[in-house]
Short mmCIF file of C-alpha atoms in Angstrom, two decimals:
data_model
loop_
_atom_site.label_atom_id
_atom_site.label_comp_id
_atom_site.label_asym_id
_atom_site.label_seq_id
_atom_site.Cartn_x
_atom_site.Cartn_y
_atom_site.Cartn_z
CA MET A 1365 0.00 0.00 0.00
CA VAL A 1366 2.78 2.40 0.93
CA SER A 1367 4.63 1.60 -2.27
CA LEU A 1368 1.56 2.50 -4.34
CA VAL A 1369 1.30 5.88 -2.66
CA VAL A 1370 4.98 6.59 -3.23
CA ALA A 1371 4.67 5.60 -6.90
CA ALA A 1372 1.66 7.89 -7.40
CA ALA A 1373 3.48 10.80 -5.79
CA GLY A 1374 6.46 10.21 -8.06
CA GLU A 1375 4.27 10.21 -11.15
CA ALA A 1376 2.61 13.50 -10.07
CA ALA A 1377 5.98 15.15 -9.50
CA GLY A 1378 7.13 14.02 -12.92
CA VAL A 1379 4.04 15.53 -14.55
CA LEU A 1380 4.65 18.83 -12.76
CA VAL A 1381 8.27 18.90 -13.97
CA VAL A 1382 7.16 18.31 -17.55
CA LEU A 1383 4.51 21.03 -17.36
CA ALA A 1384 7.01 23.48 -15.89
CA ALA A 1385 9.48 22.74 -18.67
CA LEU A 1386 6.80 23.23 -21.32
CA GLY A 1387 5.71 26.53 -19.74
CA TYR A 1388 9.27 27.85 -19.64
CA GLY A 1389 9.83 26.77 -23.25
CA MET A 1390 6.70 28.64 -24.40
CA TYR A 1391 7.73 31.76 -22.42
CA TRP A 1392 11.23 31.70 -23.94
CA TRP A 1393 9.82 31.32 -27.45
CA ALA A 1394 7.40 34.24 -26.99
CA THR A 1395 9.99 36.59 -25.49
CA ARG A 1396 13.05 35.59 -27.49
CA PRO A 1397 14.91 38.47 -29.19
CA ALA A 1398 14.03 39.08 -32.80
CA PRO A 1399 16.60 37.54 -35.11
CA VAL A 1400 19.10 40.01 -36.52
CA ILE A 1401 18.82 40.32 -40.29
CA PRO A 1402 22.23 41.11 -41.82
CA ASN A 1403 22.39 44.54 -43.53
CA ALA A 1404 18.68 45.21 -42.89
CA LEU A 1405 17.59 48.86 -42.84
CA ASP A 1406 15.58 50.25 -39.94
CA LEU A 1407 12.50 52.34 -40.66
CA SER A 1408 11.19 55.10 -38.37
CA LEU A 1409 8.20 57.43 -38.50
CA SER A 1410 7.84 61.13 -37.65
CA ALA A 1411 4.17 61.92 -37.04
CA PRO A 1412 2.81 65.18 -38.49
CA GLY A 1413 2.70 68.17 -36.18
CA LEU A 1414 -0.30 70.38 -35.53
CA THR A 1415 -1.46 72.35 -38.55
CA ASP A 1416 -0.61 76.06 -38.39
CA TYR A 1417 -3.99 77.81 -38.59
CA ASP A 1418 -2.63 81.28 -37.79
CA ARG A 1419 -1.51 81.83 -41.39
CA ASP A 1420 -3.66 83.31 -44.14
CA GLU A 1421 -3.07 80.00 -45.93
CA ILE A 1422 -2.86 77.20 -43.38
CA ARG A 1423 0.29 75.09 -43.28
CA VAL A 1424 -0.36 71.33 -43.09
CA GLU A 1425 2.59 69.34 -41.73
CA PRO A 1426 3.70 66.17 -43.60
CA LEU A 1427 4.19 62.61 -42.41
CA VAL A 1428 7.82 61.49 -42.81
CA LEU A 1429 9.29 57.98 -43.00
CA GLN A 1430 13.04 57.73 -42.50
CA PHE A 1431 15.19 54.78 -43.56
CA SER A 1432 18.56 54.16 -41.89
CA GLY A 1433 20.25 53.85 -45.27
CA SER A 1434 19.69 54.31 -48.99
CA ALA A 1435 16.40 52.61 -49.85
CA ALA A 1436 14.71 54.30 -52.82
CA PRO A 1437 14.77 52.77 -56.28
CA LEU A 1438 17.19 54.84 -58.32
CA GLU A 1439 14.53 55.93 -60.80
CA ALA A 1440 12.13 57.02 -58.01
CA VAL A 1441 14.38 59.48 -56.14
CA ASP A 1442 12.71 62.92 -56.03
CA GLY A 1443 9.60 61.37 -57.52
CA PRO A 1444 6.41 59.57 -56.47
CA ALA A 1445 6.57 56.40 -54.36
CA SER A 1446 4.58 53.20 -54.83
CA GLY A 1447 3.45 50.43 -52.54
CA VAL A 1448 2.89 52.60 -49.46
CA ALA A 1449 -0.46 53.73 -48.06
CA LEU A 1450 -2.39 54.82 -44.96
CA GLU A 1451 -5.13 52.92 -43.18
CA PRO A 1452 -7.73 54.40 -43.05
CA SER A 1453 -7.05 55.92 -46.44
CA LEU A 1454 -6.46 59.63 -46.90
CA LEU A 1455 -6.06 61.54 -50.14
CA GLY A 1456 -2.55 62.83 -50.65
CA SER A 1457 0.79 62.09 -52.31
CA TRP A 1458 3.79 59.94 -51.33
CA THR A 1459 7.13 61.30 -52.53
CA TRP A 1460 10.77 60.33 -52.19
CA GLU A 1461 12.51 63.47 -50.91
CA ASP A 1462 15.87 61.73 -51.23
CA ASP A 1463 17.09 58.14 -51.33
CA ARG A 1464 16.21 57.51 -47.67
CA THR A 1465 13.26 59.81 -46.87
CA LEU A 1466 9.62 59.22 -47.77
CA ARG A 1467 7.13 62.06 -47.33
CA PHE A 1468 3.34 62.02 -47.36
CA GLN A 1469 1.55 65.33 -47.91
CA PRO A 1470 -2.24 65.14 -47.45
CA GLN A 1471 -4.42 66.85 -50.01
CA THR A 1472 -6.35 68.65 -47.27
CA ASP A 1473 -5.93 68.98 -43.52
CA TRP A 1474 -5.28 66.01 -41.23
CA PRO A 1475 -8.39 64.74 -39.42
CA VAL A 1476 -8.51 65.57 -35.72
CA GLY A 1477 -7.35 62.85 -33.32
CA GLN A 1478 -7.28 60.05 -35.92
CA HIS A 1479 -5.24 56.85 -35.51
CA TYR A 1480 -3.38 55.65 -38.63
CA THR A 1481 -1.30 52.66 -39.68
CA VAL A 1482 1.22 52.87 -42.52
CA THR A 1483 1.36 49.85 -44.80
CA LEU A 1484 4.43 49.36 -46.98
CA ASP A 1485 5.27 46.60 -49.45
CA PRO A 1486 9.09 46.27 -49.57
CA LYS A 1487 8.91 44.47 -52.90
CA VAL A 1488 7.31 47.56 -54.48
CA THR A 1489 8.41 50.55 -52.42
CA VAL A 1490 12.17 50.09 -51.99
CA ALA A 1491 15.00 48.99 -54.29
CA ASP A 1492 15.32 45.28 -55.07
CA THR A 1493 18.56 44.95 -53.14
CA VAL A 1494 17.18 46.53 -49.95
CA VAL A 1495 16.21 44.38 -46.96
CA LEU A 1496 14.09 45.96 -44.23
CA ALA A 1497 14.06 45.06 -40.56
CA PRO A 1498 10.62 44.28 -39.09
CA PHE A 1499 8.60 47.48 -38.64
CA ASP A 1500 5.33 48.64 -37.11
CA LEU A 1501 4.33 52.12 -38.26
CA GLN A 1502 1.42 53.70 -36.37
CA PHE A 1503 0.64 57.24 -35.26
CA ASP A 1504 -2.13 59.58 -34.10
CA THR A 1505 -2.84 63.03 -35.46
CA ALA A 1506 -3.07 65.98 -33.06
CA PRO A 1507 -6.13 65.87 -30.77
CA PHE A 1508 -8.44 68.81 -30.17
CA THR A 1509 -7.40 70.64 -27.01
CA VAL A 1510 -8.56 73.68 -25.04
CA GLU A 1511 -6.09 75.89 -23.14
CA ALA A 1512 -7.12 78.48 -20.57
CA ARG A 1513 -5.22 81.75 -20.97
CA GLY A 1514 -6.36 83.43 -17.74
CA ALA A 1515 -9.28 85.31 -16.25
CA SER A 1516 -9.73 88.90 -15.18
CA SER A 1517 -12.34 91.37 -14.08
CA THR A 1518 -12.72 94.97 -15.18
CA ARG A 1519 -12.84 97.89 -12.74
CA ILE A 1520 -15.70 98.27 -10.33
CA ARG A 1521 -17.98 101.23 -10.85
CA ARG A 1522 -20.43 102.94 -8.49
CA MET A 1523 -19.04 100.92 -5.59
CA ARG A 1524 -21.31 97.91 -6.17
CA ILE A 1525 -21.28 96.96 -9.82
CA LEU A 1526 -18.50 94.89 -11.38
CA ARG A 1527 -18.72 95.54 -15.08
CA ARG A 1528 -17.88 92.05 -16.26
CA ARG A 1529 -15.63 89.05 -15.90
CA CYS A 1530 -13.55 87.88 -18.86
CA ALA A 1531 -11.77 84.58 -19.54
CA GLU A 1532 -9.68 83.75 -22.61
CA PHE A 1533 -9.27 80.32 -24.20
CA ARG A 1534 -7.02 79.03 -26.98
CA PHE A 1535 -7.93 76.06 -29.20
CA SER A 1536 -5.66 73.71 -31.14
CA HIS A 1537 -8.10 73.66 -34.10
CA PRO A 1538 -10.92 75.99 -35.18
CA VAL A 1539 -13.63 75.53 -32.56
CA ASP A 1540 -17.31 74.80 -33.02
CA ALA A 1541 -18.89 77.87 -31.39
CA ALA A 1542 -22.17 76.10 -30.57
CA LYS A 1543 -20.33 73.25 -28.80
CA LEU A 1544 -18.26 75.77 -26.85
CA GLU A 1545 -21.26 77.75 -25.64
CA SER A 1546 -23.08 74.57 -24.56
CA ALA A 1547 -20.06 73.56 -22.44
CA LEU A 1548 -19.87 76.83 -20.46
CA ARG A 1549 -21.36 77.30 -17.00
CA SER A 1550 -20.94 80.09 -14.45
CA ARG A 1551 -21.30 80.01 -10.67
CA MET A 1552 -21.23 82.84 -8.16
CA PHE A 1553 -20.84 82.80 -4.37
CA ASP A 1554 -20.59 85.49 -1.72
CA GLY A 1555 -17.84 85.64 0.90
CA ALA A 1556 -19.77 83.28 3.19
CA GLY A 1557 -20.10 80.63 0.47
CA ARG A 1558 -23.78 81.27 -0.21
CA VAL A 1559 -24.88 80.54 -3.76
CA LEU A 1560 -25.87 83.65 -5.72
CA GLN A 1561 -27.58 84.00 -9.08
CA SER A 1562 -25.25 82.85 -11.85
CA PRO A 1563 -24.33 85.61 -14.29
CA ALA A 1564 -25.23 85.23 -17.95
CA LEU A 1565 -22.35 84.53 -20.34
CA SER A 1566 -21.51 85.65 -23.85
CA THR A 1567 -18.68 84.53 -26.12
CA GLN A 1568 -16.57 86.27 -28.74
CA LEU A 1569 -14.35 84.43 -31.25
CA ASN A 1570 -11.53 85.72 -33.42
CA PRO A 1571 -11.98 85.27 -37.20
CA ARG A 1572 -9.96 82.02 -37.28
CA LYS A 1573 -11.95 80.62 -34.32
CA LEU A 1574 -8.74 79.74 -32.48
CA ASN A 1575 -9.30 82.14 -29.58
CA ALA A 1576 -12.43 82.79 -27.54
CA TRP A 1577 -13.24 85.39 -24.92
CA VAL A 1578 -16.02 84.60 -22.46
CA HIS A 1579 -17.68 87.62 -20.81
CA SER A 1580 -20.12 87.71 -17.95
CA ALA A 1581 -23.03 90.10 -17.68
CA PRO A 1582 -22.57 93.01 -15.21
CA LEU A 1583 -22.43 91.71 -11.64
CA GLU A 1584 -23.68 93.23 -8.42
CA LEU A 1585 -20.80 93.08 -5.97
CA PRO A 1586 -21.66 91.17 -2.76
CA PRO A 1587 -20.96 93.37 0.30
CA ASN A 1588 -18.78 90.62 1.83
CA GLY A 1589 -16.94 89.75 -1.39
CA GLY A 1590 -17.03 86.35 -3.02
CA GLN A 1591 -16.08 84.45 -6.14
CA VAL A 1592 -17.21 83.97 -9.72
CA ILE A 1593 -16.32 80.57 -11.19
CA LEU A 1594 -16.40 79.64 -14.86
CA ASP A 1595 -16.62 75.92 -15.63
CA VAL A 1596 -15.78 74.54 -19.08
CA GLY A 1597 -17.04 71.02 -19.67
CA LYS A 1598 -15.43 68.40 -21.85
CA GLY A 1599 -16.70 67.39 -25.27
CA ILE A 1600 -16.00 70.65 -27.10
CA THR A 1601 -15.24 69.81 -30.72
CA SER A 1602 -13.59 71.38 -33.74
CA LEU A 1603 -15.36 72.56 -36.86
CA LEU A 1604 -13.21 69.91 -38.59
CA GLY A 1605 -14.91 67.12 -36.63
CA GLY A 1606 -13.14 64.40 -34.69
CA PRO A 1607 -13.20 63.56 -30.98
CA GLY A 1608 -13.97 66.35 -28.52
CA SER A 1609 -11.84 67.74 -25.72
CA GLU A 1610 -11.31 65.39 -22.79
CA ALA A 1611 -10.30 67.85 -20.06
CA GLU A 1612 -12.64 69.87 -17.85
CA LEU A 1613 -11.44 73.35 -16.94
CA SER A 1614 -12.40 75.75 -14.17
CA GLN A 1615 -11.37 79.36 -13.56
CA LYS A 1616 -12.25 81.72 -10.76
CA VAL A 1617 -12.05 85.42 -9.99
CA ASP A 1618 -12.13 86.67 -6.40
CA LEU A 1619 -14.51 89.56 -5.76
CA PRO A 1620 -13.33 92.08 -3.15
CA ALA A 1621 -15.58 92.98 -0.25
CA LEU A 1622 -17.43 96.26 -0.69
CA TYR A 1623 -15.67 98.03 2.19
CA SER A 1624 -12.35 96.20 2.17
CA VAL A 1625 -9.24 98.37 2.49
CA THR A 1626 -5.65 97.38 1.77
CA VAL A 1627 -2.35 99.22 2.18
CA ASP A 1628 -0.83 99.29 -1.27
CA ASP A 1629 2.20 101.49 -0.68
CA LEU A 1630 4.22 103.05 2.11
CA SER A 1631 6.89 105.54 1.07
CA PRO A 1632 8.32 108.90 2.25
CA THR A 1633 7.69 111.84 -0.05
CA LEU A 1634 7.80 115.65 -0.09
CA VAL A 1635 4.29 117.11 -0.14
CA GLU A 1636 2.88 120.63 -0.26
CA ASP A 1637 0.19 122.16 1.91
CA PRO A 1638 -2.38 124.03 -0.21
CA GLY A 1639 -1.44 127.69 -0.46
CA GLN A 1640 1.70 127.36 1.66
CA GLY A 1641 4.28 125.98 -0.74
CA PRO A 1642 6.61 123.07 -0.01
CA ASP A 1643 6.52 121.63 3.49
CA PRO A 1644 9.94 121.80 5.16
CA GLY A 1645 9.63 118.31 6.58
CA ASP A 1646 9.27 114.92 4.89
CA ARG A 1647 6.00 113.11 5.40
CA ASP A 1648 5.13 109.43 5.23
CA ARG A 1649 2.42 108.73 2.69
CA LEU A 1650 0.09 105.75 2.95
CA GLN A 1651 -1.97 104.84 -0.11
CA PHE A 1652 -5.07 102.78 0.58
CA GLY A 1653 -7.54 100.84 -1.45
CA ASP A 1654 -8.11 98.78 -4.57
CA GLU A 1655 -8.08 100.74 -7.83
CA GLY A 1656 -11.32 99.03 -8.70
CA HIS A 1657 -12.95 100.44 -5.57
CA ARG A 1658 -11.84 104.07 -5.81
CA GLY A 1659 -10.26 105.18 -9.03
CA GLY A 1660 -6.71 106.02 -7.91
CA GLY A 1661 -7.25 105.14 -4.21
CA ARG A 1662 -6.88 107.42 -1.17
CA HIS A 1663 -3.77 108.88 0.48
CA ALA A 1664 -3.12 109.47 4.16
CA CYS A 1665 -0.13 111.58 5.22
CA LEU A 1666 1.58 111.72 8.58
CA ASP A 1667 3.92 114.70 9.10
CA PRO A 1668 6.79 114.85 11.62
CA ALA A 1669 4.60 116.80 14.07
CA GLY A 1670 2.15 113.91 14.23
CA GLU A 1671 -0.68 115.60 12.32
CA GLU A 1672 -2.62 113.56 9.82
CA SER A 1673 -4.17 114.55 6.52
CA GLU A 1674 -6.18 112.63 3.94
CA ALA A 1675 -6.81 113.17 0.26
CA GLU A 1676 -8.26 111.47 -2.77
CA GLY A 1677 -5.69 109.91 -5.10
#
């Protein structure tokens, strides 16, 4: 009985050894280094950059394939290339710039955020004597992106009304104005965090639709200050189509309290008393206030005798 148990355990151990050997053999085969092909040329890809839309005539960047050595058929140098294409297909021309550089120039602009694979038949594209190393040529065109350029508020008038809030955005491609406006949302809070009525928004685009300025309607300034927040949702798209923006953006502007006072400057200066000419002593001048609150602010002067004076700036 004992001998049978020992024999069964030995058989099980042998099976495990065989399975382990098979598993290691399969792992080695799958991860083994690619065989080196003597004198084979490497092939690399330079994806096209973002199209320059700031020109009167837009500049569309090319796709470039670079061989590590001379590869073009002699008769094809500086001429059209054959046997190379994009998947999905795109109208354009393949040209040998020199004996080792292939260039694809699309007929129109590149689609937004599109994935491509380059297929190339060595028997047709390169010279008969050229051997290519294994290659995998894939790339993505530039995605549509939104960049916040900052937010600001104009000066406050009549002590309680903030004229408007403005935020600027830059787009990688011409933006779809309707998609942009649908992605905008404003929020407003007072200094205690209470929710106030959200201001209405309006947008202004430059002629090329690459920049947008978002303005709020005039705001009533909360007595205890607060914040205005502009949220920009994802999914904004280009007029050229393609996937929308993936990032959500948020910008805020702090609203000063109605009666807040700050010391902006402290500096000695020579001042004059009205009708008495220059004062023989230096005075310290304190300038108070936010320009938005009071035009040029207010000044308080302390002379060496300890007397104070105050004036509008």
